PDB file of C-alpha atoms in Angstrom:
ATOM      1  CA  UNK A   1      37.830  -3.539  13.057  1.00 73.00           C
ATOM      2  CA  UNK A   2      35.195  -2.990  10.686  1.00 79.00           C
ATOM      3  CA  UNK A   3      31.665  -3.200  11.689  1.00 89.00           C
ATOM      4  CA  UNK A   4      29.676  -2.154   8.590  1.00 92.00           C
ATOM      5  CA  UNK A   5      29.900  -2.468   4.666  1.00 94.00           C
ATOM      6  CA  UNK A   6      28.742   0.264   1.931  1.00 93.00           C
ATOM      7  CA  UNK A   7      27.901  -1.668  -1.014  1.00 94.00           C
ATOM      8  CA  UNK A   8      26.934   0.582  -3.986  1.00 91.00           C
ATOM      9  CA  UNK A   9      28.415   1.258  -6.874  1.00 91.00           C
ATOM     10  CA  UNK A  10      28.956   4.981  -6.886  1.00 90.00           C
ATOM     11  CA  UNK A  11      32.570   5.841  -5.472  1.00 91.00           C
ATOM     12  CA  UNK A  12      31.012   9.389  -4.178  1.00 90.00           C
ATOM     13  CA  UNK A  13      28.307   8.043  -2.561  1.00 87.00           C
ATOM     14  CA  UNK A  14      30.071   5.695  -0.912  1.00 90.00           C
ATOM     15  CA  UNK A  15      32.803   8.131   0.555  1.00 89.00           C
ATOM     16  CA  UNK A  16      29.637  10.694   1.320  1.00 87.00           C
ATOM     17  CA  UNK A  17      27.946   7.696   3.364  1.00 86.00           C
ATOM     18  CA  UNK A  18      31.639   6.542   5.309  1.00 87.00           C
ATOM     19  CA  UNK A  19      32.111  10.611   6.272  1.00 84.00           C
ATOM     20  CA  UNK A  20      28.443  10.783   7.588  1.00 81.00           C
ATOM     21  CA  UNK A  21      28.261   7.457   9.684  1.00 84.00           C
ATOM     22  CA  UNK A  22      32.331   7.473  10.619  1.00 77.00           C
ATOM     23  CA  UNK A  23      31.093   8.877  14.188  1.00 77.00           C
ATOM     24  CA  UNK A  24      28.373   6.570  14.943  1.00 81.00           C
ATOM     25  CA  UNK A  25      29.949   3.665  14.253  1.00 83.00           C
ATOM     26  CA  UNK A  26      32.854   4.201  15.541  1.00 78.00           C
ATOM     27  CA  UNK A  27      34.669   1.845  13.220  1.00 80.00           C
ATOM     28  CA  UNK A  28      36.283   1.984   9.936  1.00 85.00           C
ATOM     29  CA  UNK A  29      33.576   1.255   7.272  1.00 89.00           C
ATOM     30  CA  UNK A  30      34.428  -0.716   4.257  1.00 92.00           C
ATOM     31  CA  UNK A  31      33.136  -0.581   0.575  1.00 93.00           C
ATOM     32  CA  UNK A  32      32.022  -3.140  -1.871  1.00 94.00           C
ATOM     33  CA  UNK A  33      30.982  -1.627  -6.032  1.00 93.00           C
ATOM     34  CA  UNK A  34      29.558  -5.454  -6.852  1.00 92.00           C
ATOM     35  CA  UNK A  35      27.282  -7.445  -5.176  1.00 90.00           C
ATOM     36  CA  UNK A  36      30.383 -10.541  -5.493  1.00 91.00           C
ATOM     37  CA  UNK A  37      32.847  -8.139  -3.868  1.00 94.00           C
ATOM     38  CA  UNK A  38      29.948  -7.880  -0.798  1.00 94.00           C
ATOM     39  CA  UNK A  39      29.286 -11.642  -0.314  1.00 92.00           C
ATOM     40  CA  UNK A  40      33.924 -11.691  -0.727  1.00 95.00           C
ATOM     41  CA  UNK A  41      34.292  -8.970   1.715  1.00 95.00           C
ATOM     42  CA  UNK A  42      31.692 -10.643   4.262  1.00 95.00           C
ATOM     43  CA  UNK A  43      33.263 -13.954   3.740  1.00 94.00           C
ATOM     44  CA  UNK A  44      36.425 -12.558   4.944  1.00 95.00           C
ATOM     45  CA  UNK A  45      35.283 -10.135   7.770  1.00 94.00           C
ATOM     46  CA  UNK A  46      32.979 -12.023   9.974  1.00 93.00           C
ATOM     47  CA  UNK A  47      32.537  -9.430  12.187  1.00 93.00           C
ATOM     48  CA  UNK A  48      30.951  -7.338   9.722  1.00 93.00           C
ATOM     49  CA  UNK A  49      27.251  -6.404  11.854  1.00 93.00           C
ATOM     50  CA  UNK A  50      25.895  -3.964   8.901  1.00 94.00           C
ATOM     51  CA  UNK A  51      25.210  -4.020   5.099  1.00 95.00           C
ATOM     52  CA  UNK A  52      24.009  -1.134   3.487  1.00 95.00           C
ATOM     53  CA  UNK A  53      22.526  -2.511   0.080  1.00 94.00           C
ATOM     54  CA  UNK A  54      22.011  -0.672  -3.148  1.00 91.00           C
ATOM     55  CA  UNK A  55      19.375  -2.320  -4.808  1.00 84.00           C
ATOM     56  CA  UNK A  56      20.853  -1.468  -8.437  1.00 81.00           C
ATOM     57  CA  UNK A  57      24.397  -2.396  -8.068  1.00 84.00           C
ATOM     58  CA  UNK A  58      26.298  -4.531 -10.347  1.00 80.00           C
ATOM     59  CA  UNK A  59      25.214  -8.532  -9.524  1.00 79.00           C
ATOM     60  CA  UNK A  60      22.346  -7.646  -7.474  1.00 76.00           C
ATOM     61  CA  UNK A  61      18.752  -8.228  -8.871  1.00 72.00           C
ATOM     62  CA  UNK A  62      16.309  -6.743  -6.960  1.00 70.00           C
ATOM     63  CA  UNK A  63      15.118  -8.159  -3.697  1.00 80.00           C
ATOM     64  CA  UNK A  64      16.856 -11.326  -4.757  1.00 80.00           C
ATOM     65  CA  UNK A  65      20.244 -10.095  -3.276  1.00 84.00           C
ATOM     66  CA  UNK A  66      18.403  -9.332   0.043  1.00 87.00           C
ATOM     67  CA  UNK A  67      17.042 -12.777   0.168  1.00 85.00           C
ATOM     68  CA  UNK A  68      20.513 -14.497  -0.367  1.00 84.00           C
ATOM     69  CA  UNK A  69      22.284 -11.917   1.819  1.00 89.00           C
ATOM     70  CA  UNK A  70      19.798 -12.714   4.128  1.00 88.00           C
ATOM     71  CA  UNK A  71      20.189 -16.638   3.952  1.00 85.00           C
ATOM     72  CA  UNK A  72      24.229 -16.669   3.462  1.00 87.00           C
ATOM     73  CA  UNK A  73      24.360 -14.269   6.274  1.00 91.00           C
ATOM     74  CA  UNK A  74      21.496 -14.426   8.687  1.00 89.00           C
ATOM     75  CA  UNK A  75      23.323 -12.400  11.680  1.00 92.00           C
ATOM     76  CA  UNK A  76      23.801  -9.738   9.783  1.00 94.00           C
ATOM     77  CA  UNK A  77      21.643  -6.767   9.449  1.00 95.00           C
ATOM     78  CA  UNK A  78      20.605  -5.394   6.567  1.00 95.00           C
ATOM     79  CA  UNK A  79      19.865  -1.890   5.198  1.00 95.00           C
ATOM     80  CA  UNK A  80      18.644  -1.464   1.422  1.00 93.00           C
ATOM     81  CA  UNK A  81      19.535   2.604   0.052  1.00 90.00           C
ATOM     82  CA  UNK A  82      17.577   3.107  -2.884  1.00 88.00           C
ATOM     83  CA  UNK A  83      16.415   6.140  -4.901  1.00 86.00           C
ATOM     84  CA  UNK A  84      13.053   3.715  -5.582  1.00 85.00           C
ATOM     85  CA  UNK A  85      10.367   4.943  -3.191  1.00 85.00           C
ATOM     86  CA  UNK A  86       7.690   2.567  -4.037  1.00 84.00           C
ATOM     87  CA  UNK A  87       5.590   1.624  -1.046  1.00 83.00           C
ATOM     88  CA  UNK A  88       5.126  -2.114  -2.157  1.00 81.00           C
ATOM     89  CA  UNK A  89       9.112  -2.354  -2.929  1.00 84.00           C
ATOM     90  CA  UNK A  90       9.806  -1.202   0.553  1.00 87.00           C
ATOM     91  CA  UNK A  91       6.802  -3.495   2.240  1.00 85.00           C
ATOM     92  CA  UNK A  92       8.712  -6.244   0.141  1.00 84.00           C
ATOM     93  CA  UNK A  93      12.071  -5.523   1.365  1.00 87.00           C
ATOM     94  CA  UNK A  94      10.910  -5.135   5.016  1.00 88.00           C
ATOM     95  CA  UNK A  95       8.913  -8.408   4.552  1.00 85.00           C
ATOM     96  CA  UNK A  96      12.046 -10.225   3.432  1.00 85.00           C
ATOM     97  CA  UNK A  97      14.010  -9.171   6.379  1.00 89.00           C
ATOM     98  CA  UNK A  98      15.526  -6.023   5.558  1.00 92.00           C
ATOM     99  CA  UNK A  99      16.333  -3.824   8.826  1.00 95.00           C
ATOM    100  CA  UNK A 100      15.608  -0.514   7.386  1.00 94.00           C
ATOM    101  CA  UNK A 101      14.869   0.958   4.305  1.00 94.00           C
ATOM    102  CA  UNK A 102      16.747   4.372   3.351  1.00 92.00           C
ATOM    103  CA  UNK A 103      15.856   6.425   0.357  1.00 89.00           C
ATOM    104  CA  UNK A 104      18.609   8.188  -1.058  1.00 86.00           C
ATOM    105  CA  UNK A 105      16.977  11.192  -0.697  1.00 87.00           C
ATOM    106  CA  UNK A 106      16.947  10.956   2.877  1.00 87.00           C
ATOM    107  CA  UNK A 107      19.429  13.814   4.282  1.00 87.00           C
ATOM    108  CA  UNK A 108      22.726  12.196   5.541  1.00 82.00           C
ATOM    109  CA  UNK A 109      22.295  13.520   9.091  1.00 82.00           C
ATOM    110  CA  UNK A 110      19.037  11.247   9.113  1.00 87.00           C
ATOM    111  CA  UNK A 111      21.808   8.349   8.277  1.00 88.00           C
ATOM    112  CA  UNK A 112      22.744   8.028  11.739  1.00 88.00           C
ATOM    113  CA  UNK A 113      19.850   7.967  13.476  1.00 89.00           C
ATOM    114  CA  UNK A 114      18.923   4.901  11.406  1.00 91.00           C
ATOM    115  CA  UNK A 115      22.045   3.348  11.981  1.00 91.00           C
ATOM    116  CA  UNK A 116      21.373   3.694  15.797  1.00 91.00           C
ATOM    117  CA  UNK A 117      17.953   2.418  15.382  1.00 93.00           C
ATOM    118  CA  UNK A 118      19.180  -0.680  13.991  1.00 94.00           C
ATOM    119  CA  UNK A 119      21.927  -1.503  15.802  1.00 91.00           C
ATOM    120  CA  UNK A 120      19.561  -1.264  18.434  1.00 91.00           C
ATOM    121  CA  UNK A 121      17.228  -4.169  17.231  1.00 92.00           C
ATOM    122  CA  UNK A 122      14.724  -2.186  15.688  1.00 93.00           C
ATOM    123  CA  UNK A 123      13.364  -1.274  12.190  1.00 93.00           C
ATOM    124  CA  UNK A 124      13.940   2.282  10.843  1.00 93.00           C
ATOM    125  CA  UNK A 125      11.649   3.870   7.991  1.00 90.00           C
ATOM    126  CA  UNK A 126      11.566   7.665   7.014  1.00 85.00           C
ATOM    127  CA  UNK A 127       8.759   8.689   9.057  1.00 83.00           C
ATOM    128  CA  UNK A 128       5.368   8.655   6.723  1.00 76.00           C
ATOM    129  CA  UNK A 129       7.088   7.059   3.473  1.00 72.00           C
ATOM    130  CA  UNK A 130       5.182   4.052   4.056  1.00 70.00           C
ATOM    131  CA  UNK A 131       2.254   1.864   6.259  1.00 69.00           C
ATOM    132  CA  UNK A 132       3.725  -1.629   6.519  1.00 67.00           C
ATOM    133  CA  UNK A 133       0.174  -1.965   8.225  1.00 61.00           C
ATOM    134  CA  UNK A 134      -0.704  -2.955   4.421  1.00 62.00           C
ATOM    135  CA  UNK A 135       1.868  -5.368   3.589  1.00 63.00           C
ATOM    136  CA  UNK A 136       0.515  -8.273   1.382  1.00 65.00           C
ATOM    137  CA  UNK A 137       0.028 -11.109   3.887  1.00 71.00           C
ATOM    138  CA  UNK A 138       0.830 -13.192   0.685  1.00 70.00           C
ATOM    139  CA  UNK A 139       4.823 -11.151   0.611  1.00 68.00           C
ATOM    140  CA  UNK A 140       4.923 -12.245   3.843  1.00 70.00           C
ATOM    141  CA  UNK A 141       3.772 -15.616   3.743  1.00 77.00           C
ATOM    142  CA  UNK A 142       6.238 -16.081   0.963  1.00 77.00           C
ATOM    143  CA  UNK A 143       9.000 -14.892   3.203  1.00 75.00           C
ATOM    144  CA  UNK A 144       8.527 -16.880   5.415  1.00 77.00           C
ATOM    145  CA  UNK A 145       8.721 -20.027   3.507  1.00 83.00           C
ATOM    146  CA  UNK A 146      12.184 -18.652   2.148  1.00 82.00           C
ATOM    147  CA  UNK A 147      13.259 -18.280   5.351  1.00 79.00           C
ATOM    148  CA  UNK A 148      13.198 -21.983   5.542  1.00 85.00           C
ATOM    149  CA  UNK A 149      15.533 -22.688   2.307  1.00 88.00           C
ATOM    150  CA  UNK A 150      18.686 -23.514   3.271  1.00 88.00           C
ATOM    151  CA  UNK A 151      21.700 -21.119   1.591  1.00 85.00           C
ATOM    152  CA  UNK A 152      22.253 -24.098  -0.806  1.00 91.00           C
ATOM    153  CA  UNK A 153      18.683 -24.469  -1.712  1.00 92.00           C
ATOM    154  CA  UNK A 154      17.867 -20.581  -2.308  1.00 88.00           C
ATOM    155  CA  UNK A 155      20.747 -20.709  -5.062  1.00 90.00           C
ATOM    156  CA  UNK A 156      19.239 -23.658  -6.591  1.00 94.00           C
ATOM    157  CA  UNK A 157      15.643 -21.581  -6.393  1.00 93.00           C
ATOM    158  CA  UNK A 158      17.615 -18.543  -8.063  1.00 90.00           C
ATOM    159  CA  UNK A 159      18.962 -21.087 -10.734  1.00 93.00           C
ATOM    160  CA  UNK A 160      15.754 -22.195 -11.447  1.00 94.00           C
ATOM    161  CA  UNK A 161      14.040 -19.201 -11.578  1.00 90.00           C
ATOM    162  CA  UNK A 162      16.778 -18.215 -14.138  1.00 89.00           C
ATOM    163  CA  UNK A 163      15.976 -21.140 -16.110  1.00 91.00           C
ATOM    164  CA  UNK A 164      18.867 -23.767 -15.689  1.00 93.00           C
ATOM    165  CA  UNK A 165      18.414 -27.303 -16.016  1.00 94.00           C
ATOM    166  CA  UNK A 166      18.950 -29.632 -13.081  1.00 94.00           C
ATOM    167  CA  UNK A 167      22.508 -30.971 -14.838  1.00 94.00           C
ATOM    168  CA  UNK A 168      23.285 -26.930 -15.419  1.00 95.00           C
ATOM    169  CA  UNK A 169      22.524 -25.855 -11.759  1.00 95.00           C
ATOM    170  CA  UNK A 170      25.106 -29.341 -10.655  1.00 95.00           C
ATOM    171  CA  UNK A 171      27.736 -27.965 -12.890  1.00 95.00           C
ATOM    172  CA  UNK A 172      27.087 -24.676 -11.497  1.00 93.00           C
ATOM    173  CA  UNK A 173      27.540 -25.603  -7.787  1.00 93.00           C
ATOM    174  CA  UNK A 174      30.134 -28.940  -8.232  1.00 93.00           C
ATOM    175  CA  UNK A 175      27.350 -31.085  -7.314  1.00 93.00           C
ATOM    176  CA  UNK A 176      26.163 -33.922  -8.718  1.00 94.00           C
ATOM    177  CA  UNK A 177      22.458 -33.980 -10.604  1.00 94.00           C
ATOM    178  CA  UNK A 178      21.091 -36.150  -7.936  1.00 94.00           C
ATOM    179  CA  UNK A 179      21.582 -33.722  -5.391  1.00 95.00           C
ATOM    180  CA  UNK A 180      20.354 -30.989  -6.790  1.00 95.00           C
ATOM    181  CA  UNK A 181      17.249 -33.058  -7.406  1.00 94.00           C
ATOM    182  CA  UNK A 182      16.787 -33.586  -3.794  1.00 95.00           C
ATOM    183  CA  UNK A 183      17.306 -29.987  -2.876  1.00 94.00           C
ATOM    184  CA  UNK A 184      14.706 -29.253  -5.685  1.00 95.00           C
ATOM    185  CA  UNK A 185      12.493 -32.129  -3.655  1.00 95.00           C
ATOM    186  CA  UNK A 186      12.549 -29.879  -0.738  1.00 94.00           C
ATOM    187  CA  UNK A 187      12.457 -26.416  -1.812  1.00 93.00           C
ATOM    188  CA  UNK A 188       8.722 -27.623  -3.687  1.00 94.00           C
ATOM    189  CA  UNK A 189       7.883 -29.082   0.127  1.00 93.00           C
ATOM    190  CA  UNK A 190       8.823 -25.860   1.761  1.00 91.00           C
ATOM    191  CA  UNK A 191       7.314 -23.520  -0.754  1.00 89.00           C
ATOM    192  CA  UNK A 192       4.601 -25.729  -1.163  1.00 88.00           C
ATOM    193  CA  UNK A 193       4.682 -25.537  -4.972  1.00 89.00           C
ATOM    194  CA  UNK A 194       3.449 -28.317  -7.408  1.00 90.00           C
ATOM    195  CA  UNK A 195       6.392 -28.284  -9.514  1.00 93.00           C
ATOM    196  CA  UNK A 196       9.350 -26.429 -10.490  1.00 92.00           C
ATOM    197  CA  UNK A 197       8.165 -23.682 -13.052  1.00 90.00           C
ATOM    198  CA  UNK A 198       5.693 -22.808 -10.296  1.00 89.00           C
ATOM    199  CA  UNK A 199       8.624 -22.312  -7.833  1.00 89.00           C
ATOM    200  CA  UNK A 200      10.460 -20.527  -9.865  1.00 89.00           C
ATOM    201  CA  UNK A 201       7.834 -18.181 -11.409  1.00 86.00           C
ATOM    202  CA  UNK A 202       6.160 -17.777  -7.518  1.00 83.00           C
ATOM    203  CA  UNK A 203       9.947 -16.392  -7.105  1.00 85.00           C
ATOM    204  CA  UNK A 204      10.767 -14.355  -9.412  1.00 81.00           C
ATOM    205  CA  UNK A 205       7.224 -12.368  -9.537  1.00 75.00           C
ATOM    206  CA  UNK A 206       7.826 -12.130  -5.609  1.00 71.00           C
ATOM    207  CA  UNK A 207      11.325 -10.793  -5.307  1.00 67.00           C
ATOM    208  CA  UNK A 208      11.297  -8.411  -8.705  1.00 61.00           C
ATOM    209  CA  UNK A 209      11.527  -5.216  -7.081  1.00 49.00           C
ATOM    210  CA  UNK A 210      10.818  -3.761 -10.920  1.00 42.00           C
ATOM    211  CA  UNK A 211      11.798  -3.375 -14.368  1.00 40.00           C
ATOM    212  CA  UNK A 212      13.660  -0.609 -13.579  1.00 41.00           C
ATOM    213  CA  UNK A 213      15.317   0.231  -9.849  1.00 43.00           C
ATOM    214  CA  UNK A 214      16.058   3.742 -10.588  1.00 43.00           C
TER     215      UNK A 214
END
C-alpha cells in the first residue's frame, strides 16, 4: 500500500521524485496535480504517512494549504518542495508544522535522506539554507493558536480571510448562519483577536508565503 503522496503539478517532476524515493519507501507512491485531488486522495488512503507539498500547485495558496493539511490531517507528515528559498518562507513553513522543507534544487539523491529523516521523527533542512534560531516568535505564536482551530473552524478563518459573509461561509459548508457565528465566537477567543477583519487580516499577512511562489 501506499505510504506517501507527490502533490505537484508537473507530471515530470512527479515521475523524477517516485523513481528517486521508490527504494526508500518501499511502497508505491501516489500523485496528486491539485491541491483537491490531495485532500481526495488522503481521504481515501488513510494510511498515507507522507505529503510532499508544492507550494504553487493548482488550489494551494501559500502556507494556507500547509495549515489545513495540517489541521484535516494532523498524523500526517508534511514536506513542502519549493523552488522559493526565502529564509522567512521556510521559518514560516517549519513554524506551521511542516516536517521538512526541500528546495527543488536540492539533488534527488539528497531526497532520500530527507525522507529517512522524517520518517524518523525529525526535521530535515538543506544543511546552511536557513537558522530557524531566528524564527519570529510572533510566526510561532501564531501557530500555535492555529493549532487550536478545529478543521471546521480553520475553513471558516480561510473564508473570512477571503472575505465571505457569515450567510456565504453557511452556504459554503451546509451549515446554518448561527453556527458559523459560534465557530467565528471561538476562532476570535483562540486567536485572541478583537473582531473578525482582525482575524482574518492577522491570517492572511501570516500564512502569505508571497506574491509570487516561483
Amino acid at each position: 500500500m501506499a505510504r506517501a503522496i507527490i502533490a505537484d503539478d508537473h507530471p515530470i517532476f512527479r515521475a523524477a521524485i517516485k523513481q528517486a524515493l521508490g527504494e526508500t519507501l518501499e511502497s508505491d507512491v501516489l500523485e496528486a496535480s491539485t491541491f483537491t485531488q490531495l485532500e481526495s486522495q488522503l481521504k481515501q488512503n488513510p494510511q498515507l504517512e507522507l505529503v510532499f507539498l508544492d507550494l504553487s500547485m493548482p488550489g494551494n495558496e501559500g502556507l494556507t494549504s500547509l495549515t489545513l493539511l495540517r489541521s484535516q490531517f494532523p498524523d500526517v507528515l508534511v514536506v513542502i518542495v519549493s523552488a522559493n528559498e526565502n529564509a522567512n518562507i521556510i521559518r514560516q513553513a517549519m513554524a506551521l508544522g511542516a516536517s521538512a522543507y526541500i528546495p527543488k534544487s536540492v539533488p534527488l539523491p539528497e531526497w532520500a535522506a530527507a525522507v529517512e529523516t522524517v520518517l524518523a521523527g525529525d526535521n530535515w533542512l538543506p544543511e546552511g539554507l536557513v537558522d530557524l534560531t531566528e524564527t519570529d516568535q510572533d510566526v510561532v505564536n501564531f501557530a500555535r493558536s492555529l493549532e487550536s482551530l478545529t478543521p471546521q473552524q480553520l475553513k471558516v478563518l480561510k473564508a473570512i480571510a477571503d472575505g465571505r459573509l457569515n450567510k456565504q461561509i453557511a452556504f459554503d459548508l451546509g451549515v446554518q448562519e448561527t453556527t458559523i457565528k459560534q465557530h467565528v465566537s471561538a476562532i476570535l477567543r483562540k486567536l485572541h483577536c478583537v473582531n473578525r477583519t482582525q482575524a482574518g487580516i492577522l491570517f492572511r499577512q501570516m500564512l502569505s508565503a508571497s506574491d509570487s511562489l516561483e
